[in-house]
XYZ file of C-alpha atoms in Angstrom:
282
model
C -4.372 31.415 19.704
C -6.717 29.780 17.220
C -5.487 27.080 14.836
C -4.718 27.572 11.162
C -7.684 26.177 9.219
C -6.503 23.821 6.471
C -8.735 24.583 3.491
C -9.174 21.315 1.590
C -11.456 22.959 -0.949
C -8.782 25.483 -1.944
C -5.995 22.867 -2.072
C -8.249 20.627 -4.189
C -8.962 23.411 -6.668
C -5.234 24.063 -7.126
C -4.455 20.356 -7.636
C -7.382 19.876 -10.033
C -6.204 22.864 -12.081
C -2.738 21.251 -12.303
C -4.350 17.982 -13.462
C -6.429 19.841 -16.072
C -3.244 21.541 -17.356
C -1.515 18.156 -17.752
C -4.469 16.903 -19.821
C -4.634 20.102 -21.888
C -0.918 19.878 -22.668
C -0.963 16.150 -23.485
C 0.986 14.883 -26.511
C -0.750 15.634 -29.793
C -3.038 12.870 -31.026
C -3.418 11.202 -27.624
C -6.809 10.647 -26.082
C -8.025 12.138 -22.809
C -7.890 10.105 -19.576
C -11.009 7.991 -19.013
C -12.687 7.129 -15.713
C -15.521 4.586 -15.491
C -17.805 4.843 -12.464
C -20.247 2.043 -11.655
C -23.194 2.558 -9.311
C -25.591 -0.238 -8.384
C -28.950 0.732 -6.893
C -30.387 4.038 -5.678
C -28.400 4.948 -2.561
C -28.826 8.781 -2.300
C -25.352 9.382 -0.791
C -23.747 7.255 -3.530
C -25.600 9.264 -6.197
C -24.183 12.509 -4.758
C -20.634 11.079 -4.749
C -20.975 9.842 -8.333
C -22.245 13.257 -9.421
C -19.300 14.977 -7.718
C -16.908 12.614 -9.484
C -18.529 13.427 -12.823
C -18.091 17.177 -12.156
C -14.440 16.642 -11.185
C -13.875 14.746 -14.470
C -15.286 17.726 -16.389
C -12.985 20.160 -14.545
C -9.942 17.958 -15.185
C -10.804 17.339 -18.843
C -11.348 13.578 -18.437
C -13.798 11.394 -20.301
C -16.345 10.167 -17.766
C -18.199 6.880 -18.272
C -21.098 6.220 -15.906
C -22.762 2.830 -15.530
C -25.930 3.087 -13.408
C -27.244 -0.423 -12.740
C -30.491 -1.386 -11.008
C -30.408 -2.665 -7.408
C -31.355 -6.187 -8.531
C -28.306 -6.481 -10.834
C -26.711 -9.895 -10.308
C -23.128 -10.320 -9.132
C -22.380 -12.110 -12.415
C -23.654 -9.143 -14.475
C -21.548 -6.694 -12.456
C -18.400 -8.843 -12.751
C -19.037 -9.170 -16.497
C -19.159 -5.345 -16.859
C -15.917 -4.985 -14.868
C -14.238 -7.583 -17.098
C -15.331 -5.611 -20.165
C -13.997 -2.331 -18.712
C -10.697 -4.009 -17.747
C -10.239 -4.717 -21.462
C -11.431 -1.330 -22.771
C -8.465 0.801 -23.838
C -10.328 4.139 -23.437
C -10.822 3.449 -19.725
C -7.821 4.112 -17.460
C -9.592 3.911 -14.097
C -12.537 1.872 -12.810
C -14.427 2.757 -9.672
C -17.322 0.771 -8.257
C -19.262 2.904 -5.786
C -19.666 1.242 -2.386
C -21.753 0.095 -0.594
C -23.182 -2.505 -2.945
C -26.527 -4.315 -2.473
C -26.228 -7.139 0.086
C -26.477 -9.958 -2.496
C -23.202 -8.829 -4.130
C -19.855 -9.751 -2.554
C -17.876 -6.471 -2.325
C -14.545 -8.317 -2.008
C -15.168 -10.238 -5.232
C -15.942 -6.979 -7.014
C -12.835 -5.209 -5.667
C -10.683 -8.226 -6.605
C -12.120 -8.248 -10.144
C -10.910 -4.719 -10.993
C -7.524 -4.810 -12.713
C -4.833 -3.433 -10.314
C -3.672 -1.152 -13.169
C -7.160 0.422 -13.261
C -7.872 0.272 -9.515
C -7.722 4.047 -8.973
C -9.551 3.639 -5.638
C -6.490 1.748 -4.365
C -8.550 -1.034 -2.754
C -7.312 -4.123 -4.620
C -5.160 -6.657 -2.725
C -2.328 -6.011 -5.213
C -2.253 -2.256 -4.557
C -2.694 -2.868 -0.817
C 0.256 -5.273 -0.847
C 2.405 -2.856 -2.848
C 1.570 -0.061 -0.405
C 2.705 -2.295 2.475
C 5.881 -3.247 0.599
C 6.668 0.398 -0.231
C 6.368 -0.223 -3.982
C 4.666 2.103 -6.496
C 0.894 1.700 -6.254
C -2.441 3.467 -6.216
C -3.087 4.413 -2.599
C -6.654 4.802 -1.275
C -7.789 8.327 -2.074
C -8.803 9.635 1.379
C -5.548 8.872 3.254
C -3.539 9.906 0.169
C -5.432 13.216 0.299
C -4.506 13.644 3.969
C -0.796 13.253 3.176
C -1.123 15.619 0.206
C -2.685 18.277 2.481
C 0.112 17.977 5.038
C 2.711 18.379 2.277
C 0.866 21.311 0.717
C 0.766 23.100 4.081
C 4.469 22.373 4.707
C 3.664 20.434 7.896
C 6.651 18.373 9.017
C 5.948 14.643 9.323
C 9.426 13.093 9.603
C 10.116 12.024 13.168
C 6.708 13.246 14.360
C 4.322 11.064 16.339
C 1.140 10.446 14.338
C -1.837 8.872 16.125
C -4.571 7.475 13.879
C -7.949 6.837 15.482
C -9.663 4.131 13.410
C -8.383 0.993 11.673
C -10.546 0.625 8.544
C -9.101 -0.753 5.304
C -10.196 2.438 3.529
C -8.616 5.044 5.848
C -6.983 3.912 9.096
C -4.645 1.152 7.910
C -3.506 2.802 4.634
C -3.069 6.156 6.464
C -0.675 4.392 8.850
C 1.368 2.983 5.943
C 1.451 6.333 4.121
C 2.546 8.194 7.260
C 5.277 5.581 7.853
C 6.408 6.269 4.286
C 6.648 9.952 5.295
C 8.919 8.887 8.206
C 6.392 9.540 10.974
C 6.188 7.312 14.047
C 2.711 5.818 13.924
C 0.243 4.578 16.544
C -3.153 3.169 15.530
C -5.960 3.429 18.084
C -9.386 1.807 17.825
C -12.458 0.829 19.842
C -10.487 -1.687 21.939
C -7.554 0.616 22.730
C -7.032 1.066 26.463
C -6.555 4.644 27.686
C -7.328 5.979 24.214
C -7.417 9.676 25.289
C -3.887 9.370 26.757
C -2.627 7.810 23.503
C -4.137 10.599 21.389
C -2.672 13.243 23.701
C 0.869 12.082 22.796
C 0.306 12.919 19.125
C 1.980 15.665 17.123
C -0.455 14.774 14.311
C -3.911 13.290 14.935
C -5.862 11.637 12.101
C -9.434 11.009 13.281
C -11.312 8.384 11.257
C -13.558 6.605 13.745
C -17.002 7.661 12.482
C -18.325 9.109 15.750
C -19.440 12.736 15.889
C -17.273 15.008 18.063
C -15.433 11.991 19.526
C -12.083 13.809 19.754
C -12.347 16.514 22.427
C -9.949 19.303 23.389
C -8.693 17.459 26.488
C -7.392 14.683 24.173
C -5.255 17.084 22.128
C -1.735 18.185 22.903
C -1.144 21.941 22.673
C 0.084 22.751 19.150
C -0.883 19.417 17.544
C -2.080 19.137 13.944
C -5.587 17.639 13.738
C -6.931 16.028 10.557
C -10.620 15.129 10.728
C -11.689 12.438 8.253
C -15.108 11.828 9.833
C -18.392 12.712 8.160
C -21.343 12.316 10.525
C -24.889 13.561 10.006
C -26.505 14.960 13.143
C -30.263 14.650 13.923
C -30.785 18.262 12.761
C -29.280 17.375 9.360
C -25.971 19.179 9.904
C -22.738 17.417 8.951
C -19.957 17.249 11.511
C -16.640 15.447 11.840
C -15.098 13.165 14.463
C -13.489 16.186 16.154
C -15.123 18.795 18.389
C -13.943 21.489 15.958
C -14.858 24.688 17.835
C -13.043 23.695 21.033
C -10.132 21.773 19.530
C -9.208 24.632 17.170
C -8.316 26.743 20.232
C -5.623 24.216 21.164
C -4.348 22.861 17.835
C -1.754 24.469 15.572
C -3.687 23.459 12.451
C -6.999 21.701 11.856
C -9.242 20.591 8.985
C -12.930 21.599 9.027
C -15.881 19.351 8.177
C -17.173 19.927 5.572
C -14.478 21.531 3.393
C -11.430 19.708 4.728
C -10.492 16.160 3.746
C -13.717 15.540 1.726
C -12.777 17.478 -1.441
C -9.281 15.919 -1.359
C -10.672 12.386 -1.755
C -12.076 13.046 -5.236
C -9.012 15.116 -6.165
C -6.738 12.154 -5.388
C -9.031 9.937 -7.471
C -8.376 12.341 -10.366
C -4.612 12.205 -9.685
C -4.650 8.391 -9.625
C -6.612 8.307 -12.897
C -4.123 10.717 -14.483
C -1.262 8.452 -13.333
C -3.005 5.366 -14.773
C -3.494 7.249 -18.072
C 0.197 8.242 -18.207
C 1.167 4.582 -17.841
C -1.072 3.758 -20.823
C 0.267 6.446 -23.156
């Protein structure tokens, strides 16, 4: 029996419509939520992401502020812009598109964004609050994964969740969010011994390792839920995930496709975080 395909695009559209409704029905005389997006340089993938964020702002009824800076922008100039946006009342969320040119320290930039406007959820303050179980902005991709599981009514409490990948953007925060949902969590990575055996124990697999088709059907327990966070471009230009989708879907109970799975949820959660930041500023 083939797995249920979890349609991230459809879930995203529903959640974005809800966000747009909240903005439409805002208290009279209040401004719209505002999201500032900074892009430094000409990275083509970054330009696509920024464009998608701008479209999402339009759908949700947000004010979108874009700051496109040349690749030779100094670190000082970038930090000065962030400082200005931290103190601009019309801006509820600030996002600096990564990666940045090599002469700019990404950590300094992330640290400079006010935690109250850090809708990406990358600042040390939000990271610490996530670890402590306090209210915070969680990173958008893992938050989107949890949102999908909830939307689909997939039970997480008491389930064994294996996360493949330990990045600060997905793997680690996904582990904390799944612990918050009362799952039992194992994190696997490139140094994990007997990695296939670890993954095979999982009721829920979250693949975020960045290697095309890394997770194969022999690593998946019959009836597991498989969430594929990977986005890998093949030599022929096609995009594929970290999971061998065609084969794994014959064994899993539910699975996300790539594209059209977790990807759309990332920007949707960015919109939700910005809405939350705006509500706090009302």
